[in-house]
Structure formats: structure tokens, C-alpha cells
Amino acid sequence: RVSFIFSQVLHLKEALKEKGLELKLFYGNPIDIFIDLSKEGFEEVAASGDYDTYARKRDLEVSHILPFNAINDTYIFQPNEVLKADRTPYLVFTPFYNKAKTLFNQKHLHEYQFVKQDLYSTDYEGILEYTQTRAQLHTLDTTSIGFEKMTLSVTASLDKLDALEKKLDSYKNDRDFPCLDSTSHLSLELRFGTLSIRQVLRFLSKQRNKGIDTEAFFRQLIFRDYYAYLLYHFPYLETENYKYAFKGIENINKYESFTQAKTGVPIIDAGVRELLQTGNMHNRVRMICASFFTKDLLLPWQWGEKFFAQHLLDYDAASNILSWQWSAGTGVDPQPYFRIFNPYLQSKKFDKDGYYIKHFCPELSEVNTEHIHDETALFKNTIPNYPKPMIRHKEAAKKALQYFKMVI
Ligand code: FAD
């Protein structure tokens, strides 16, 4: 992520230079830096609104150093825009989505609305003392701030929109199949603001005018808004369950088998390898892995969330945390705890020919594809360099149900 941000900032710096402007970069604690900037005569801050706990605390502190204008360009709606009739937040996605659709209008397509948000007017407890040294960065270099530089093959933001134009028609039907390149890969751009959400919305509006069905894609963007909205209204969800006293059972061995892609369950190992090798994991596979982690392995969802956070390029606190809570069954959605994915049925349905699995697990390339989705066959087979499944799914699911019944 740091390498990605650096490369994007470098582009921006170069683009501004061509216009005769100089982009200055500072490294250190935001509080220290903004105190210095206020002393240098800077008058106000303009930033994109960000709603996770760290960002809100940071922005609140900065807002007491310099007047703070949050541009609502991170999400489609502001966090207090989509509310129930009694002005409380929605806890179920579909009614949120339906209300969001009724509120959505031209204003949401416009660029950069500078709005003074009430976000930063909560109680403020004073600037904390920081000891960290601060420095102005003269060279753009990840190693100077303690990170190892990674070479990324990242497609330019606008090229992704061009590519999406060709994918939109089949997006609804194809988006669940990990071997198809059928999704937008925009999560990284949206996370870091390298593409504005409004730019994506204007692109969708253009496609809709051409008669293309954009509903399924728009729904996913609203999902992103919804998760940020939930974390804004219920910050404790960052670490705590919304429902059930499910804590999971800590087990380092199980955790290591999962994170080292040695579960012996092909779709899970392929997913984890995709994550470790590329910094991405297909959405359907994220769901299968998170269900396996929290239900079959009964591990704490917070451990899985942290593992994803360490490796996902598109890591976003709200989407990651709320998705893990959804998978664990502990979140706000009304789905009961007994929704447990069968990883073999899932891979049979969404990677029938095993292209995705065999790509990331080449040691399975010679295995009969049907056997890849068949737990019994995997137990019987001896595959060189590939472990037998670490658990039997049916037994694990039964144990998970018993465990959940105990804690609800
Ligand atoms: P597309 O299918 O092209 O979707 C378009 C955009 O809609 C995405 O870029 C994303 O911004 C949004 N979106 C799509 N699906 C979801 C969803 N289920 N929830 C919220 N927003 C969505 N997404 C992140 O951006 N960061 C995360 O850290 C993250 N962690 C996840 C963890 C788990 C366990 C799960 C199940 C999902 C997670 N997601 C996360 C959501 C989703 O997997 C990714 O947004 C998606 O895979 C990104 O690929 P894309 O841009 O090609 O998506």
C-alpha cells in the first residue's frame, strides 16, 4: 500500500510540476506537521472525509489547529444522509439501499462539494503530546520511512474505467467467478482516492444513458457506503461484535495452516495464495475463506481481519471489518449464525473447471478436477506436496453450530 501511495503521489507531483506548482510532502505525526504549517501561515485544511476511528480522531485534532473543511468525496453519501424516518441509522442493507436510491440525485454526481461537516464538532480532549520527529521529504522513497519498496503492476485508474465499460453488461452474472476477470478492480482507487467516487458515478450515468444495466454495480458501491456508514455510527464494531458473544477459539496451529495456505482445502489455499502473491483476493473467495476461518476453524474473526489487513492492497477498515463480522455472523445484518459456506460446494459452483484453484495451486494441476471439489477424494488421494484436508467440513460445521448455540 505504501509503495502504491508513493507511486501515485509521484505522478501527482510530476503533473503539478508541469503546471508550475510544487507539491510538498511531510513525514511525521499529522499533529506536529499541522502545528508547523499553521505557524508558517497556512489558513485552512481541505481534506477528503474519512470515517474510521483513527481518521476521525486525527481530523478532529487537526481541526483544532487549523479550520478543517472535509470534502465529501470519499463516499457517495454523507454519514447522516441516509437515515430511517425516526432519524436513526439503518441496520439492514436492503432498506438502506432502497432509501439511498430515492435520495440519489444529480448533486451526488458533482465534483468536490466543500461542506463543513458536523463530523468534527464532537467533544475534543486536547492535542496529545507527540515525540516523533518530523521531516519534510525531499526524495520520494519508501525506504526512508521504514518500508521496503515493492514493485507493483498496477493499471492506471482511467484505464480501469475503460475496461469496466466492456465488463458492465455481464457484471451481474460473472462477478462471482474468480477465474473470470469480470470485476472493476476499483477498490484500490476508491480506497486511496486516486479515482473519485463521483467520477465513477458519472461514468455509470453515461453507461446507463446508453441503455446498459448498471444496477448490480451501483449496488456494490452502495455496499461500500453502507459499511463506512455503519462504522461511523457504531465505531465499537471495529473490535466488538454487534450480536452474539462469539469470541472464537484461539488456536495458533489452525491459524498458521490457514495463513500459510496449508489447509488442504483447495479453494481456501488458492485464495490465501492469491492474497499473498498479489495483494488481492476475489470477493467470492474472500467470503468463502472468511466463513471457513470463523466457522470451520472457529477462529476469532479479529484474527482473520488483521491477516487481511496486513496483505490486502485495497484494505479498508470499514469494508474489511464489517465483511468479517458478516461472515462470522456477529455483525448487524439479520442473517442467522447458522449460515455456513460449504467450501467444496462453493468451489464446484464458482470454479467448476478449477482454473482459479489450479492457477494458484499448481501442485493440483494433474488432479482430476472433480476431485478438487470432493472432500472424500481429497482424503483418499495422495497428492505430492499437497496436504490432506485439515478438517472434515460436515463435522466442523456441526461443531460450529453447537458452539454458537452455547454462546447466543
Ligand atoms: P467490484 O465487484 O468491481 O465492485 C465495485 C466496487 O464496489 C469495489 O471496488 C468496492 O469499492 C465496492 N464493493 C464491491 N463489493 C463490496 C463488498 N462486498 N463490500 C463493500 N464494498 C464492495 N473491500 C475493500 O475495498 N477493502 C477491504 O479491505 C475489503 N475486505 C473484505 C473482506 C472480506 C472478508 C470480504 C468478504 C469482502 C471484503 N471487501 C473489501 C469487499 C470486496 O471483496 C472488494 O471490495 C472487492 O473484491 C474489490 O474488487 P473490485 O474492485 O473488482 O470489486
Coordinates of C-alpha atoms and ligand atoms in Angstrom, one line a residue:
R1 CA 0.0 0.0 0.0
V2 CA 2.8 2.3 0.9
S3 CA 4.5 1.6 -2.5
F4 CA 1.2 2.3 -4.2
I5 CA 0.6 5.6 -2.4
F6 CA 4.2 6.7 -3.2
S7 CA 3.9 5.9 -6.9
Q8 CA 0.6 7.8 -7.1
V9 CA 2.0 10.8 -5.2
L10 CA 4.9 10.8 -7.5
H11 CA 2.6 11.0 -10.5
L12 CA 0.7 13.9 -8.9
K13 CA 3.9 15.7 -8.0
E14 CA 5.1 15.4 -11.7
A15 CA 1.7 16.5 -13.0
L16 CA 1.7 19.6 -10.7
K17 CA 5.3 20.4 -11.6
E18 CA 4.2 20.7 -15.3
K19 CA 1.7 23.3 -14.1
G20 CA 4.5 25.2 -12.2
L21 CA 3.3 24.0 -8.8
E22 CA 5.3 22.2 -6.2
L23 CA 3.8 19.5 -4.1
K24 CA 5.5 19.3 -0.7
L25 CA 5.4 16.1 1.3
F26 CA 5.9 15.7 5.0
Y27 CA 6.5 12.7 7.1
G28 CA 5.7 12.5 10.7
N29 CA 2.8 12.9 13.1
P30 CA -0.1 14.8 11.5
I31 CA -0.5 17.0 14.6
D32 CA 3.1 18.1 14.6
I33 CA 3.1 18.8 10.9
F34 CA -0.1 20.9 11.0
I35 CA 1.2 22.9 14.0
D36 CA 4.2 23.7 11.9
L37 CA 2.1 24.6 8.9
S38 CA -0.2 26.9 11.0
K39 CA 2.9 28.7 12.2
E40 CA 4.0 29.1 8.6
G41 CA 0.8 31.0 7.9
F42 CA -1.4 28.3 6.3
E43 CA -5.0 29.2 6.9
E44 CA -7.1 26.1 6.4
V45 CA -7.2 22.4 5.6
A46 CA -9.2 20.8 2.8
A47 CA -9.3 17.0 3.0
S48 CA -11.5 14.2 1.9
G49 CA -13.8 12.9 4.7
D50 CA -12.7 9.7 6.3
Y51 CA -14.8 7.9 8.9
D52 CA -12.8 5.2 10.7
T53 CA -11.8 5.8 14.3
Y54 CA -8.2 6.7 13.6
A55 CA -9.1 9.1 10.8
R56 CA -11.8 10.8 12.8
K57 CA -9.6 11.3 15.8
R58 CA -6.8 12.6 13.6
D59 CA -9.0 15.0 11.7
L60 CA -10.7 16.2 14.9
E61 CA -7.3 17.0 16.3
V62 CA -6.2 18.8 13.2
S63 CA -9.4 20.8 13.1
H64 CA -8.3 22.4 16.4
I65 CA -5.1 23.6 14.8
L66 CA -6.5 24.9 11.5
P67 CA -10.1 25.3 10.2
F68 CA -10.9 21.9 8.7
N69 CA -13.0 21.5 5.6
A70 CA -13.9 18.0 4.8
I71 CA -14.8 17.4 1.1
N72 CA -17.3 14.6 0.9
D73 CA -15.6 12.8 -1.9
T74 CA -14.8 9.5 -0.3
Y75 CA -18.3 8.1 -0.3
I76 CA -21.5 8.8 -2.2
F77 CA -23.5 9.9 0.8
Q78 CA -22.5 11.7 3.9
P79 CA -22.9 9.5 7.0
N80 CA -26.0 11.3 8.2
E81 CA -27.7 11.5 4.9
V82 CA -29.5 8.1 4.6
L83 CA -31.5 7.7 7.8
K84 CA -34.8 6.0 8.8
A85 CA -37.9 8.1 9.3
D86 CA -37.0 8.4 13.0
R87 CA -33.5 9.7 12.1
T88 CA -31.7 6.6 13.3
P89 CA -29.3 4.6 11.1
Y90 CA -30.4 1.6 9.1
L91 CA -29.2 -1.8 10.3
V92 CA -30.3 -3.8 7.3
F93 CA -28.7 -3.3 3.9
T94 CA -31.8 -3.6 1.6
P95 CA -33.8 -0.8 3.2
F96 CA -30.7 1.3 3.3
Y97 CA -30.2 0.6 -0.4
N98 CA -33.8 1.4 -1.3
K99 CA -33.7 4.7 0.7
A100 CA -30.3 5.6 -0.8
K101 CA -31.7 5.1 -4.3
T102 CA -34.6 7.5 -3.6
L103 CA -32.1 10.1 -2.2
F104 CA -29.6 9.7 -5.1
N105 CA -29.7 12.7 -7.5
Q106 CA -27.6 14.9 -9.7
K107 CA -25.9 16.5 -6.7
H108 CA -24.2 13.2 -6.0
L109 CA -22.5 13.3 -9.4
H110 CA -20.9 16.8 -8.9
E111 CA -17.3 17.2 -8.2
Y112 CA -15.9 18.4 -4.9
Q113 CA -18.6 19.6 -2.7
F114 CA -16.9 21.6 0.1
V115 CA -19.1 21.1 3.0
K116 CA -18.5 21.8 6.6
Q117 CA -19.4 18.5 8.3
D118 CA -20.7 18.1 11.8
L119 CA -18.3 15.2 11.9
Y120 CA -15.6 17.1 13.7
S121 CA -17.7 19.0 16.2
T122 CA -17.8 16.3 18.9
D123 CA -16.0 16.7 22.2
Y124 CA -12.3 17.4 21.9
E125 CA -9.9 16.4 24.5
G126 CA -6.9 18.4 23.5
I127 CA -3.9 17.8 21.4
L128 CA -1.8 14.9 22.6
E129 CA 1.9 15.2 23.1
Y130 CA 3.9 13.5 20.4
T131 CA 7.6 12.9 20.5
Q132 CA 8.0 11.5 17.0
T133 CA 10.4 13.5 14.9
R134 CA 9.1 15.1 11.8
A135 CA 10.7 15.8 8.5
Q136 CA 10.0 17.2 5.1
L137 CA 10.5 14.5 2.5
H138 CA 12.7 15.7 -0.3
T139 CA 13.0 12.5 -2.1
L140 CA 10.2 10.1 -2.7
D141 CA 11.5 6.9 -1.3
T142 CA 9.7 4.3 0.7
T143 CA 12.8 3.1 2.5
S144 CA 13.4 6.5 4.1
I145 CA 10.2 6.0 6.1
G146 CA 11.0 2.4 7.0
F147 CA 9.2 0.4 4.3
E148 CA 10.5 -2.0 1.8
K149 CA 9.8 -0.9 -1.7
M150 CA 7.6 -3.3 -3.8
T151 CA 7.2 -3.3 -7.5
L152 CA 3.6 -3.3 -8.3
S153 CA 1.9 -3.9 -11.6
V154 CA -1.0 -1.5 -11.2
T155 CA -3.2 -0.5 -14.1
A156 CA -3.8 3.3 -14.5
S157 CA -7.1 4.4 -12.9
L158 CA -8.7 5.7 -16.0
D159 CA -7.8 2.5 -17.9
K160 CA -9.8 0.6 -15.3
L161 CA -12.9 2.6 -16.2
D162 CA -12.4 1.9 -19.9
A163 CA -12.0 -1.8 -19.1
L164 CA -15.2 -1.7 -16.9
E165 CA -17.2 -0.4 -19.9
K166 CA -16.7 -3.8 -21.5
K167 CA -17.5 -5.7 -18.3
L168 CA -20.6 -4.0 -17.1
D169 CA -23.1 -5.9 -19.2
S170 CA -22.1 -9.2 -17.8
Y171 CA -21.0 -7.9 -14.4
K172 CA -24.2 -9.2 -12.6
N173 CA -23.8 -12.8 -13.9
D174 CA -20.0 -13.0 -13.9
R175 CA -18.8 -11.2 -10.8
D176 CA -18.9 -14.3 -8.6
F177 CA -16.5 -16.4 -10.7
P178 CA -12.9 -15.9 -9.6
C179 CA -11.3 -17.2 -12.9
L180 CA -13.1 -14.6 -14.9
D181 CA -11.7 -11.1 -14.9
S182 CA -15.2 -9.6 -14.6
T183 CA -14.9 -7.0 -11.8
S184 CA -13.6 -3.5 -11.9
H185 CA -10.6 -3.7 -9.6
L186 CA -11.6 -0.2 -8.5
S187 CA -11.4 -0.9 -4.7
L188 CA -7.8 0.2 -4.6
E189 CA -8.5 3.5 -6.4
L190 CA -11.6 4.2 -4.2
R191 CA -9.7 3.4 -1.1
F192 CA -6.9 5.9 -1.8
G193 CA -8.9 8.4 -3.7
T194 CA -6.9 8.0 -6.9
L195 CA -10.2 7.9 -8.6
S196 CA -13.1 9.9 -7.3
I197 CA -16.3 8.0 -6.5
R198 CA -18.1 10.8 -8.4
Q199 CA -16.1 10.1 -11.4
V200 CA -17.2 6.5 -11.2
L201 CA -20.8 7.6 -10.8
R202 CA -20.6 9.9 -13.8
F203 CA -19.2 7.1 -15.8
L204 CA -22.1 4.8 -14.7
S205 CA -24.6 7.5 -15.5
K206 CA -23.2 7.7 -19.1
Q207 CA -23.4 3.9 -19.4
R208 CA -27.0 3.9 -18.2
N209 CA -27.9 6.5 -20.8
K210 CA -26.5 4.1 -23.4
G211 CA -29.0 1.5 -22.1
I212 CA -26.5 -0.6 -20.1
D213 CA -27.8 -2.1 -16.9
T214 CA -25.6 -0.6 -14.2
E215 CA -27.8 -1.5 -11.2
A216 CA -25.7 -4.5 -9.9
F217 CA -22.5 -2.5 -9.9
F218 CA -24.2 0.6 -8.3
R219 CA -25.4 -1.7 -5.6
Q220 CA -21.9 -2.7 -4.7
L221 CA -20.8 0.9 -4.5
I222 CA -23.7 1.5 -2.1
F223 CA -22.5 -1.5 -0.1
R224 CA -19.2 0.3 0.3
D225 CA -21.0 3.4 1.6
Y226 CA -23.1 1.2 3.9
Y227 CA -20.1 -0.3 5.6
A228 CA -18.5 3.1 6.2
Y229 CA -21.8 4.4 7.5
L230 CA -22.1 1.5 10.0
L231 CA -18.6 2.1 11.3
Y232 CA -19.3 5.8 11.6
H233 CA -22.5 5.2 13.6
F234 CA -21.2 2.2 15.6
P235 CA -17.4 2.7 16.0
Y236 CA -17.2 -0.1 18.5
L237 CA -17.8 -2.6 15.7
E238 CA -14.1 -2.1 14.8
T239 CA -13.3 -4.7 17.6
E240 CA -16.5 -5.9 19.1
N241 CA -19.5 -8.0 17.9
Y242 CA -22.8 -6.4 17.3
K243 CA -24.5 -9.6 18.3
Y244 CA -23.7 -13.0 20.0
A245 CA -20.9 -13.5 22.5
F246 CA -19.0 -15.5 19.9
K247 CA -15.3 -14.9 20.5
G248 CA -13.9 -17.8 18.6
I249 CA -11.4 -20.2 19.9
E250 CA -7.8 -19.2 19.7
N251 CA -5.6 -21.8 18.0
I252 CA -2.3 -20.9 16.6
N253 CA -1.8 -24.2 14.7
K254 CA -5.1 -23.7 12.8
Y255 CA -4.3 -20.1 12.2
E256 CA -0.9 -21.0 10.7
S257 CA -2.3 -23.7 8.4
F258 CA -4.8 -21.1 7.1
T259 CA -2.3 -18.2 6.7
Q260 CA 0.3 -20.5 5.1
A261 CA -2.2 -21.9 2.6
K262 CA -1.8 -25.4 4.0
T263 CA -5.4 -26.3 4.9
G264 CA -5.7 -29.0 2.2
V265 CA -9.0 -27.3 1.1
P266 CA -8.1 -26.2 -2.4
I267 CA -10.3 -23.1 -2.8
I268 CA -9.1 -21.8 0.6
D269 CA -5.4 -22.4 -0.2
A270 CA -5.8 -20.9 -3.6
G271 CA -7.5 -17.8 -2.1
V272 CA -4.8 -17.3 0.5
R273 CA -2.1 -17.7 -2.1
E274 CA -3.8 -15.1 -4.4
L275 CA -3.7 -12.8 -1.4
L276 CA -0.1 -13.4 -0.5
Q277 CA 1.1 -13.3 -4.1
T278 CA -0.9 -10.3 -5.5
G279 CA -2.3 -8.3 -2.5
N280 CA -5.8 -9.1 -3.8
M281 CA -8.4 -11.8 -3.3
H282 CA -11.5 -12.2 -5.3
N283 CA -14.7 -11.2 -3.4
R284 CA -16.4 -14.6 -3.6
V285 CA -13.2 -16.3 -2.4
R286 CA -12.9 -13.7 0.5
M287 CA -16.4 -14.8 1.6
I288 CA -15.6 -18.5 1.4
C289 CA -12.3 -18.0 3.2
A290 CA -13.8 -15.8 6.0
S291 CA -16.6 -18.4 6.5
F292 CA -14.1 -21.2 6.7
F293 CA -11.9 -19.2 9.1
T294 CA -14.7 -18.3 11.5
K295 CA -17.0 -21.3 11.2
D296 CA -15.0 -24.4 10.2
L297 CA -11.9 -23.3 12.2
L298 CA -13.8 -21.4 14.8
L299 CA -11.0 -18.8 15.0
P300 CA -11.7 -15.2 16.2
W301 CA -12.9 -13.0 13.3
Q302 CA -10.5 -10.3 14.5
W303 CA -7.5 -12.5 13.7
G304 CA -8.7 -13.0 10.1
E305 CA -9.5 -9.3 9.8
K306 CA -5.9 -8.5 10.8
F307 CA -4.4 -11.0 8.4
F308 CA -6.4 -9.5 5.5
A309 CA -5.4 -6.0 6.7
Q310 CA -1.7 -7.0 6.6
H311 CA -1.9 -8.2 3.0
L312 CA -4.8 -6.5 1.1
L313 CA -3.8 -3.7 -1.2
D314 CA -7.3 -2.4 -1.1
Y315 CA -7.5 -2.7 2.7
D316 CA -10.3 -0.5 4.0
A317 CA -11.2 -0.7 7.7
A318 CA -14.9 -0.5 7.3
S319 CA -15.3 -2.9 4.4
N320 CA -12.9 -5.4 5.9
I321 CA -14.2 -5.3 9.5
L322 CA -17.9 -5.4 8.5
S323 CA -17.3 -8.2 6.0
W324 CA -15.6 -10.3 8.6
Q325 CA -18.4 -9.6 11.1
W326 CA -20.9 -10.6 8.3
S327 CA -19.0 -13.9 7.7
A328 CA -18.7 -14.6 11.4
G329 CA -22.5 -13.9 11.8
T330 CA -21.7 -11.4 14.6
G331 CA -22.5 -8.2 12.6
V332 CA -25.6 -6.1 12.2
D333 CA -27.2 -8.0 9.4
P334 CA -30.1 -10.2 10.4
Q335 CA -28.6 -13.4 8.8
P336 CA -28.5 -16.0 11.5
Y337 CA -25.3 -17.6 12.8
F338 CA -26.1 -20.9 11.0
R339 CA -25.2 -19.6 7.6
I340 CA -22.0 -21.7 7.0
F341 CA -20.5 -22.0 3.5
N342 CA -19.5 -25.5 2.3
P343 CA -16.2 -24.7 0.6
Y344 CA -16.5 -27.7 -1.7
L345 CA -19.9 -26.8 -3.0
Q346 CA -18.8 -23.2 -3.3
S347 CA -15.7 -24.1 -5.4
K348 CA -17.8 -26.5 -7.5
K349 CA -20.3 -23.8 -8.2
F350 CA -17.9 -20.9 -8.8
D351 CA -14.7 -22.6 -10.1
K352 CA -16.2 -25.7 -11.7
D353 CA -13.3 -26.3 -14.0
G354 CA -10.7 -25.5 -11.3
Y355 CA -9.0 -22.8 -13.4
Y356 CA -8.6 -20.5 -10.4
I357 CA -7.6 -23.2 -8.0
K358 CA -5.0 -24.8 -10.4
H359 CA -3.6 -21.4 -11.2
F360 CA -2.7 -20.7 -7.6
C361 CA -2.1 -24.3 -6.5
P362 CA -0.2 -25.8 -9.5
E363 CA 0.5 -29.0 -7.5
L364 CA -3.2 -29.8 -8.1
S365 CA -2.9 -29.4 -11.9
E366 CA -2.7 -33.1 -12.5
V367 CA -5.6 -33.9 -10.1
N368 CA -8.9 -34.8 -11.7
T369 CA -10.9 -31.5 -11.5
E370 CA -14.0 -33.2 -9.9
H371 CA -11.7 -34.5 -7.0
I372 CA -10.7 -30.9 -6.3
H373 CA -14.3 -30.2 -5.1
D374 CA -14.7 -33.5 -3.3
E375 CA -13.6 -33.8 0.3
T376 CA -13.7 -37.7 0.3
A377 CA -11.5 -37.9 -2.8
L378 CA -9.0 -35.4 -1.3
F379 CA -8.7 -37.5 1.8
K380 CA -8.2 -40.7 -0.2
N381 CA -5.7 -39.2 -2.7
T382 CA -2.1 -38.7 -2.0
I383 CA -1.1 -35.6 -3.9
P384 CA 2.7 -34.8 -3.9
N385 CA 3.4 -31.6 -1.9
Y386 CA -0.2 -31.0 -1.0
P387 CA -1.7 -31.8 2.4
K388 CA -4.9 -33.7 3.1
P389 CA -7.8 -31.5 4.4
M390 CA -7.1 -30.4 7.9
I391 CA -10.8 -30.9 8.9
R392 CA -13.9 -32.6 7.7
H393 CA -16.3 -29.9 6.8
K394 CA -19.6 -31.5 8.0
E395 CA -18.1 -32.3 11.4
A396 CA -16.6 -28.8 11.7
A397 CA -19.9 -27.2 10.7
K398 CA -21.8 -29.3 13.3
K399 CA -19.3 -28.2 16.0
A400 CA -19.7 -24.6 15.0
L401 CA -23.4 -24.8 15.3
Q402 CA -23.1 -26.4 18.8
Y403 CA -20.6 -23.7 19.8
F404 CA -22.9 -20.9 18.5
K405 CA -25.9 -22.3 20.3
M406 CA -23.9 -22.2 23.5
V407 CA -22.9 -18.5 23.2
I408 CA -26.1 -16.9 21.9
Ligands
FAD1 P1 -16.2 -4.8 -7.9 O1 -17.0 -6.1 -7.9 O2 -15.8 -4.3 -9.2 O3 -17.1 -3.7 -7.1 C1 -17.0 -2.3 -7.3 C2 -16.7 -1.6 -6.0 O4 -17.8 -1.8 -5.1 C3 -15.5 -2.2 -5.4 O5 -14.3 -1.6 -5.9 C4 -15.7 -1.8 -3.9 O6 -15.4 -0.5 -3.6 C5 -17.2 -1.9 -3.8 N1 -17.6 -3.3 -3.3 C6 -17.8 -4.4 -4.0 N2 -18.1 -5.4 -3.2 C7 -18.2 -5.0 -2.0 C8 -18.5 -5.5 -0.7 N3 -18.8 -6.8 -0.6 N4 -18.4 -4.7 0.4 C9 -18.1 -3.4 0.3 N5 -17.8 -2.8 -0.9 C10 -17.8 -3.6 -2.0 N6 -13.3 -4.3 0.1 C11 -12.4 -3.3 0.2 O7 -12.4 -2.3 -0.5 N7 -11.5 -3.3 1.2 C12 -11.4 -4.4 2.1 O8 -10.5 -4.4 3.0 C13 -12.3 -5.5 1.9 N8 -12.2 -6.5 2.7 C14 -13.1 -7.6 2.6 C15 -13.1 -8.7 3.4 C16 -14.0 -9.7 3.3 C17 -13.9 -10.9 4.3 C18 -14.9 -9.7 2.3 C19 -15.9 -10.8 2.1 C20 -15.0 -8.6 1.4 C21 -14.1 -7.5 1.6 N9 -14.2 -6.4 0.7 C22 -13.3 -5.4 0.9 C23 -15.2 -6.2 -0.3 C24 -14.9 -6.8 -1.7 O9 -14.3 -8.1 -1.6 C25 -13.9 -5.9 -2.5 O10 -14.4 -4.6 -2.5 C26 -13.9 -6.3 -4.0 O11 -13.4 -7.7 -4.1 C27 -12.9 -5.4 -4.8 O12 -12.8 -5.8 -6.1 P2 -13.4 -4.9 -7.3 O13 -13.0 -3.5 -7.1 O14 -13.0 -5.6 -8.5 O15 -15.0 -5.0 -7.0

